[in-house]
Amino acid sequence: MDQVKIIEIKKSVYESNDREADKLRAELKAKGVFLLNLMSSPGSGKTTTLKRTIALLKDEFRIGVMEADIDSDVDAKAIQETGVTAIQLHTGGMCHLDAGMTRQGLDELIDGKIDLAILENVGNLVCPAEFDTGATKNAMILSVPEGHDKPLKYPLMFTICDLVLINKIDVCEYFDFDIEECKKNILMRNPKATIIPISAKTGEGVELFADWLRAEVKKAKEA
Amino acid sequence: MDQVKIIEIKKSVYESNDREADKLRAELKAKGVFLLNLMSSPGSGKTTTLKRTIALLKDEFRIGVMEADIDSDVDAKAIQETGVTAIQLHTGGMCHLDAGMTRQGLDELIDGKIDLAILENVGNLVCPAEFDTGATKNAMILSVPEGHDKPLKYPLMFTICDLVLINKIDVCEYFDFDIEECKKNILMRNPKATIIPISAKTGEGVELFADWLRAEVKKAKEA
């Protein structure tokens, strides 16, 4: 097993992150690369979900994953074990990634050899929502133990996400979690959001997330 | 039931947050007020834990709670129903509170009539750890579904907390959560941390948290 490549991300120097994000998105489009920005709270199951999903897609696409973490490389190692390219981005305590920081990772990752790039953002429902990474689409994971009221309490995160995965549905019965109420709360924040309930542990629903990614990668290739 | 008081918190203008935090801490000490800064991820059970704990302590102390939230007042309403004073601090999307923002809330809350003040900080394991609120002590909740590896991934938060509550221990068997491994990881970050496993749902262990608070409030009165 190769060592995981670790990149110490530097603070961006761009005056306008929005402009930089739009530029990055246009470049990705020109290259036919689909970049997903995946966000969530700590411990909602981002890495486990990715491992399950990669197992379904790795024979179809060239996949690369960027793992943002404050100072460990546990997640990048776990992803690399699935056989795809993974790099670790060390944020030095920063609470989010912006477009300039995302580009530093992508420059290492892509080099024309990737169809599907995934950024596992810092575990935080607040700051990552405020900074456009330049990703083609934004997705987030809300896990059952966090509660169905979270779209009410972290409005911006749910507003900017194209896709919301509701994870850990295998433990629904042990928590006061109302999945219909949760969907209602998500759609109140973003009526266009796609919502997919999954269990990364049992695999339930993960095929639907893989289908969504297949369609998006296809769109990126055709664009 | 009275309406919950909502305060729109303004960005602090102080040059040095650390200096402002030390000043606030000294003022609280002079007044004999114990202020706890309670942090966690979204959905780890801060409000439920506080409700349980307040029920045990409200006849002994004058308690006031500040609820930091981006734009709802759900938590302050829930706390107010326990019969203690609660105010809602609207952070306007900010990901943490600093000492100046905490003071804006305290000025409304205390006025010499509180023994125990609790700040329920924004649900975020990254940014709140970076800003000293001026609280007498820092505490955090890590919940079982988040995983026992979180001290490895969010080092600063665990380093600065005097007390770590491990919540949702009633669902331990449904998650791959090793409580001894978790304690080891916490103590690696902060060898002096007090660790109390609890279930805010069943009440298990909450009495120990109440005992810890009793001792701290007593120390604040005697200082």
XYZ file of C-alpha atoms in Angstrom:
446
model
C 0.000 0.000 0.000
C 1.397 3.379 -1.013
C 1.677 6.103 1.578
C -1.164 8.626 1.492
C -0.093 11.905 -0.049
C -0.582 14.760 2.403
C -0.907 18.359 1.210
C -0.668 21.264 3.655
C -3.305 23.638 2.296
C -2.451 27.318 2.353
C -4.902 30.108 2.978
C -6.253 31.444 -0.316
C -5.091 34.813 -1.512
C -7.901 35.502 -3.968
C -9.879 38.654 -3.496
C -13.179 37.131 -4.549
C -13.856 33.502 -3.672
C -17.068 33.504 -5.703
C -15.212 34.525 -8.841
C -12.507 31.932 -8.218
C -15.160 29.259 -7.642
C -16.917 30.068 -10.920
C -13.574 29.900 -12.734
C -12.780 26.495 -11.240
C -16.241 25.190 -12.131
C -15.789 26.317 -15.737
C -12.401 24.592 -15.956
C -13.822 21.363 -14.575
C -16.632 21.543 -17.122
C -14.143 22.009 -19.955
C -12.217 18.964 -18.748
C -15.376 16.841 -18.330
C -14.687 16.299 -14.629
C -17.549 16.119 -12.127
C -16.573 17.430 -8.684
C -18.817 16.725 -5.720
C -18.395 18.758 -2.515
C -19.583 16.471 0.297
C -20.360 18.097 3.649
C -21.777 17.035 7.022
C -21.372 17.168 10.797
C -18.539 15.175 12.348
C -19.406 11.488 12.543
C -22.389 11.473 10.177
C -20.753 8.812 8.000
C -19.080 10.613 5.081
C -16.145 8.214 4.780
C -18.201 5.044 5.236
C -20.714 6.262 2.632
C -17.913 7.015 0.182
C -16.319 3.581 0.667
C -19.638 1.847 -0.095
C -20.305 4.065 -3.111
C -16.807 3.747 -4.550
C -17.146 -0.050 -4.414
C -20.151 0.285 -6.769
C -18.538 2.766 -9.177
C -14.815 2.153 -9.320
C -14.935 -0.158 -12.330
C -16.950 2.409 -14.321
C -15.113 5.668 -13.555
C -11.680 6.967 -12.643
C -12.353 8.300 -9.143
C -10.256 10.599 -6.978
C -11.045 11.675 -3.407
C -9.702 14.661 -1.478
C -10.005 14.283 2.281
C -10.019 17.550 4.218
C -8.961 17.062 7.787
C -7.406 19.188 10.462
C -4.394 16.989 11.051
C -4.988 13.250 10.704
C -4.884 11.058 7.585
C -7.182 8.285 8.822
C -9.879 8.927 6.215
C -7.549 9.159 3.203
C -5.993 5.834 4.196
C -9.453 4.237 4.468
C -10.412 5.540 1.018
C -7.110 4.503 -0.545
C -7.785 0.939 0.592
C -10.758 0.862 -1.816
C -8.244 1.110 -4.690
C -8.975 4.674 -5.864
C -6.724 7.713 -5.644
C -6.991 9.555 -2.339
C -5.113 12.553 -1.040
C -5.226 14.201 2.344
C -5.627 17.960 2.587
C -4.449 19.344 5.892
C -6.370 22.516 6.651
C -4.230 23.589 9.615
C -7.279 24.101 11.817
C -9.346 25.898 9.183
C -13.054 25.189 9.383
C -13.848 25.029 5.668
C -12.321 24.906 2.196
C -12.758 27.651 -0.368
C -12.180 27.480 -4.119
C -8.485 28.346 -3.916
C -7.849 25.620 -1.361
C -9.888 23.120 -3.400
C -7.798 23.947 -6.461
C -4.581 23.153 -4.565
C -5.937 19.649 -3.976
C -7.352 19.212 -7.495
C -4.059 20.163 -9.129
C -2.517 17.148 -7.422
C -5.463 14.866 -7.994
C -6.746 15.288 -11.510
C -4.095 15.840 -14.137
C -6.574 14.664 -16.776
C -6.967 11.210 -15.303
C -10.160 11.530 -13.241
C -13.864 11.444 -14.203
C -15.298 11.839 -10.728
C -13.590 13.896 -8.029
C -15.023 14.037 -4.528
C -14.088 16.542 -1.858
C -14.831 15.350 1.661
C -15.074 18.748 3.336
C -14.364 19.547 7.016
C -17.033 18.131 9.382
C -19.004 21.291 10.122
C -22.557 22.374 9.215
C -21.829 26.098 9.357
C -18.692 27.452 7.674
C -18.390 25.105 4.659
C -21.828 26.314 3.533
C -20.520 29.872 3.299
C -17.648 29.205 0.905
C -18.218 28.061 -2.675
C -15.534 25.438 -3.397
C -16.096 25.565 -7.151
C -17.624 22.083 -7.087
C -20.069 21.058 -9.819
C -22.612 20.045 -7.170
C -22.968 20.224 -3.386
C -24.140 17.291 -1.297
C -24.487 16.729 2.416
C -25.159 13.893 4.801
C -27.542 14.291 7.721
C -27.538 11.263 10.011
C -30.547 10.023 11.975
C -29.005 10.533 15.460
C -28.555 14.254 14.697
C -32.327 14.773 14.522
C -34.879 15.731 11.885
C -34.902 19.374 13.060
C -31.430 20.187 11.726
C -32.647 21.935 8.523
C -34.376 24.425 10.855
C -31.179 25.104 12.803
C -28.551 25.140 10.019
C -30.515 26.789 7.211
C -27.759 27.803 4.782
C -26.216 24.322 4.564
C -29.529 22.778 3.499
C -30.301 25.670 1.133
C -27.112 25.254 -0.919
C -27.142 21.435 -1.234
C -28.369 19.797 -4.433
C -28.451 16.409 -2.727
C -29.150 15.431 0.897
C -28.371 11.884 1.999
C -30.169 10.854 5.204
C -27.763 8.296 6.687
C -28.013 5.676 9.482
C -31.649 4.836 8.689
C -30.929 1.384 10.161
C -31.117 2.942 13.659
C -34.282 5.003 13.071
C -36.240 3.079 15.689
C -33.804 3.965 18.490
C -34.120 7.714 17.925
C -37.059 10.100 17.786
C -36.468 10.692 14.093
C -39.395 11.347 11.757
C -38.174 10.833 8.195
C -41.213 12.515 6.585
C -40.825 15.530 8.880
C -37.141 15.621 7.961
C -37.914 15.634 4.223
C -40.432 18.424 4.787
C -37.831 20.488 6.657
C -35.211 19.941 3.938
C -37.621 20.877 1.135
C -38.651 24.007 3.027
C -35.021 25.135 2.805
C -34.523 23.930 -0.762
C -37.546 22.750 -2.770
C -35.258 21.385 -5.513
C -33.138 19.171 -3.249
C -32.846 15.484 -4.099
C -33.223 13.421 -0.906
C -31.943 9.847 -0.594
C -32.282 7.872 2.671
C -29.407 5.408 3.084
C -27.609 3.179 5.539
C -23.901 3.206 4.799
C -23.609 0.388 7.347
C -26.054 -2.056 5.712
C -25.782 -0.651 2.188
C -29.505 0.174 1.906
C -30.124 3.022 -0.542
C -26.458 3.441 -1.505
C -27.219 2.169 -5.035
C -29.514 5.195 -5.476
C -26.654 7.550 -4.559
C -24.448 5.699 -7.064
C -27.169 6.167 -9.738
C -27.279 9.902 -9.003
C -23.484 10.105 -9.390
C -23.598 8.061 -12.636
C -26.075 10.538 -14.134
C -23.998 13.540 -13.005
C -20.711 12.151 -14.349
C -22.471 11.419 -17.660
C -23.786 14.997 -17.804
C -20.260 16.342 -17.120
C -18.835 14.236 -19.963
C -21.521 15.394 -22.407
C -21.343 19.068 -21.506
C -45.353 31.322 29.106
C -43.345 34.467 28.432
C -41.916 35.040 24.996
C -38.251 34.101 24.648
C -36.010 37.147 24.516
C -34.009 37.195 21.292
C -30.780 39.181 21.010
C -29.156 39.821 17.645
C -25.467 39.471 18.476
C -23.108 41.921 16.800
C -19.617 41.145 15.646
C -17.095 42.035 18.343
C -14.922 45.072 17.842
C -12.198 44.183 20.346
C -8.664 43.981 19.076
C -7.689 41.071 21.293
C -10.282 38.421 22.084
C -7.965 36.716 24.558
C -7.620 39.906 26.583
C -11.381 40.497 26.495
C -12.008 36.886 27.571
C -9.659 37.198 30.557
C -11.381 40.426 31.556
C -14.823 38.798 31.382
C -13.599 35.803 33.404
C -12.250 38.121 36.119
C -15.551 40.018 36.282
C -17.510 36.776 36.621
C -15.179 35.677 39.416
C -15.700 38.963 41.246
C -19.460 38.496 40.956
C -19.330 34.841 42.071
C -20.927 33.646 38.829
C -19.884 30.343 37.235
C -20.155 30.406 33.431
C -19.989 27.135 31.507
C -19.306 27.211 27.759
C -20.963 24.058 26.367
C -19.919 22.939 22.887
C -20.598 19.979 20.568
C -21.505 18.888 17.060
C -25.061 19.507 15.869
C -27.450 16.949 17.313
C -25.222 15.546 20.054
C -27.810 16.379 22.708
C -26.803 19.701 24.277
C -30.349 20.940 24.892
C -31.684 17.590 26.149
C -28.714 17.255 28.520
C -29.290 20.771 29.847
C -33.002 20.129 30.414
C -32.235 17.001 32.479
C -29.495 18.758 34.453
C -31.528 21.890 35.144
C -34.311 19.717 36.598
C -31.770 18.465 39.175
C -30.311 21.885 40.033
C -32.978 24.547 39.634
C -34.069 24.508 43.281
C -30.470 24.974 44.458
C -29.189 27.685 42.127
C -30.378 30.633 40.082
C -29.669 29.400 36.558
C -29.572 31.292 33.275
C -29.005 29.817 29.829
C -27.873 31.564 26.638
C -28.754 29.677 23.487
C -26.607 30.501 20.478
C -28.327 29.690 17.242
C -28.157 30.874 13.694
C -31.767 31.922 13.412
C -34.270 29.774 15.307
C -35.395 29.996 18.952
C -36.446 26.357 19.407
C -33.808 25.601 22.047
C -34.380 28.703 24.173
C -38.107 27.902 24.260
C -37.353 24.319 25.363
C -35.047 25.562 28.135
C -37.501 28.236 29.278
C -40.105 25.509 29.779
C -37.923 24.117 32.596
C -38.625 27.318 34.549
C -35.174 28.960 34.362
C -34.203 32.120 32.502
C -33.276 31.517 28.865
C -32.327 33.950 26.150
C -31.672 33.338 22.493
C -28.549 34.774 20.887
C -28.867 35.069 17.131
C -25.410 34.835 15.607
C -26.467 35.859 12.092
C -24.703 32.864 10.554
C -21.521 33.157 12.606
C -19.908 29.855 13.456
C -18.791 30.614 17.013
C -19.099 33.107 19.878
C -16.164 35.111 21.182
C -15.872 36.955 24.506
C -17.426 40.185 23.226
C -20.453 38.331 21.885
C -20.774 36.317 25.105
C -20.723 39.554 27.089
C -23.654 40.924 25.045
C -25.694 37.931 26.176
C -24.476 37.986 29.787
C -25.346 41.658 30.207
C -28.960 40.725 29.527
C -28.884 37.519 31.532
C -27.054 38.093 34.786
C -27.619 41.489 36.382
C -26.496 39.996 39.712
C -29.286 37.451 39.822
C -27.603 34.307 38.518
C -25.275 31.748 40.174
C -24.846 29.449 37.206
C -24.810 30.730 33.621
C -24.572 28.312 30.723
C -23.727 29.226 27.142
C -24.944 26.678 24.616
C -22.482 27.501 21.837
C -23.048 26.993 18.077
C -23.049 23.290 17.068
C -19.575 23.016 15.561
C -16.440 21.137 16.669
C -13.996 23.468 14.926
C -14.457 27.247 15.279
C -15.847 27.513 18.843
C -12.628 25.855 20.076
C -10.584 28.710 18.622
C -12.322 31.559 20.440
C -12.144 31.964 24.209
C -15.621 33.056 25.344
C -14.417 34.159 28.762
C -16.236 31.237 30.393
C -15.012 29.904 33.741
C -14.846 26.377 32.296
C -15.278 24.709 28.904
C -17.300 21.537 28.404
C -18.297 19.537 25.362
C -20.586 16.678 24.475
C -19.461 13.880 22.195
C -22.284 11.495 21.326
C -21.877 7.778 20.671
C -23.109 7.854 17.030
C -20.332 10.344 16.170
C -17.653 7.730 16.890
C -14.838 7.239 19.411
C -12.230 8.542 16.929
C -13.388 12.180 17.080
C -10.646 13.333 19.518
C -8.157 12.289 16.808
C -9.919 14.339 14.157
C -10.888 17.499 16.093
C -7.848 17.883 18.356
C -8.213 21.480 19.568
C -11.782 21.046 20.833
C -10.800 18.134 23.058
C -7.613 19.889 24.200
C -9.412 22.953 25.557
C -12.308 21.209 27.336
C -12.184 20.696 31.103
C -15.136 18.306 30.916
C -16.229 15.866 28.196
C -19.678 14.303 28.433
C -20.060 11.138 26.333
C -23.786 11.169 25.532
C -26.246 8.606 24.089
C -24.578 5.679 25.880
C -27.995 3.964 25.771
C -27.392 3.224 22.060
C -23.797 1.978 22.430
C -24.663 -1.519 21.246
C -26.004 -0.284 17.892
C -22.787 1.528 16.976
C -19.141 0.463 16.759
C -18.288 2.654 19.721
C -15.552 1.613 22.158
C -15.946 3.731 25.302
C -12.498 2.832 26.714
C -10.857 3.696 23.393
C -12.796 6.968 23.433
C -11.563 7.836 26.931
C -7.990 7.022 25.860
C -8.313 9.324 22.828
C -9.736 12.173 24.942
C -7.000 11.857 27.589
C -4.341 11.828 24.883
C -5.559 15.311 23.884
C -6.070 16.501 27.457
C -4.782 14.358 30.338
C -6.640 16.548 32.869
C -10.088 16.213 31.263
C -12.957 14.968 33.408
C -15.002 12.424 31.433
C -18.602 11.535 32.299
C -20.605 9.021 30.215
C -24.314 9.897 30.222
C -27.616 9.245 28.522
C -29.645 12.433 28.420
C -32.535 10.278 27.172
C -32.669 7.814 30.104
C -31.013 10.105 32.665
C -28.107 7.718 33.346
C -25.014 9.590 34.558
C -26.667 13.039 34.510
C -26.475 13.208 38.328
C -22.664 13.084 38.008
C -22.724 16.087 35.674
C -24.955 17.890 38.201
C -22.427 17.052 40.963
C -19.606 18.497 38.858
C -21.630 21.702 38.351
C -22.475 21.903 42.086
C -18.770 21.769 42.970
C -17.893 24.407 40.350
C -20.643 26.827 41.430
C -19.492 26.389 45.041
C -15.884 27.173 44.033
C -17.087 30.310 42.171
C -18.965 31.510 45.265
C -15.966 30.954 47.552
C -13.381 32.529 45.278
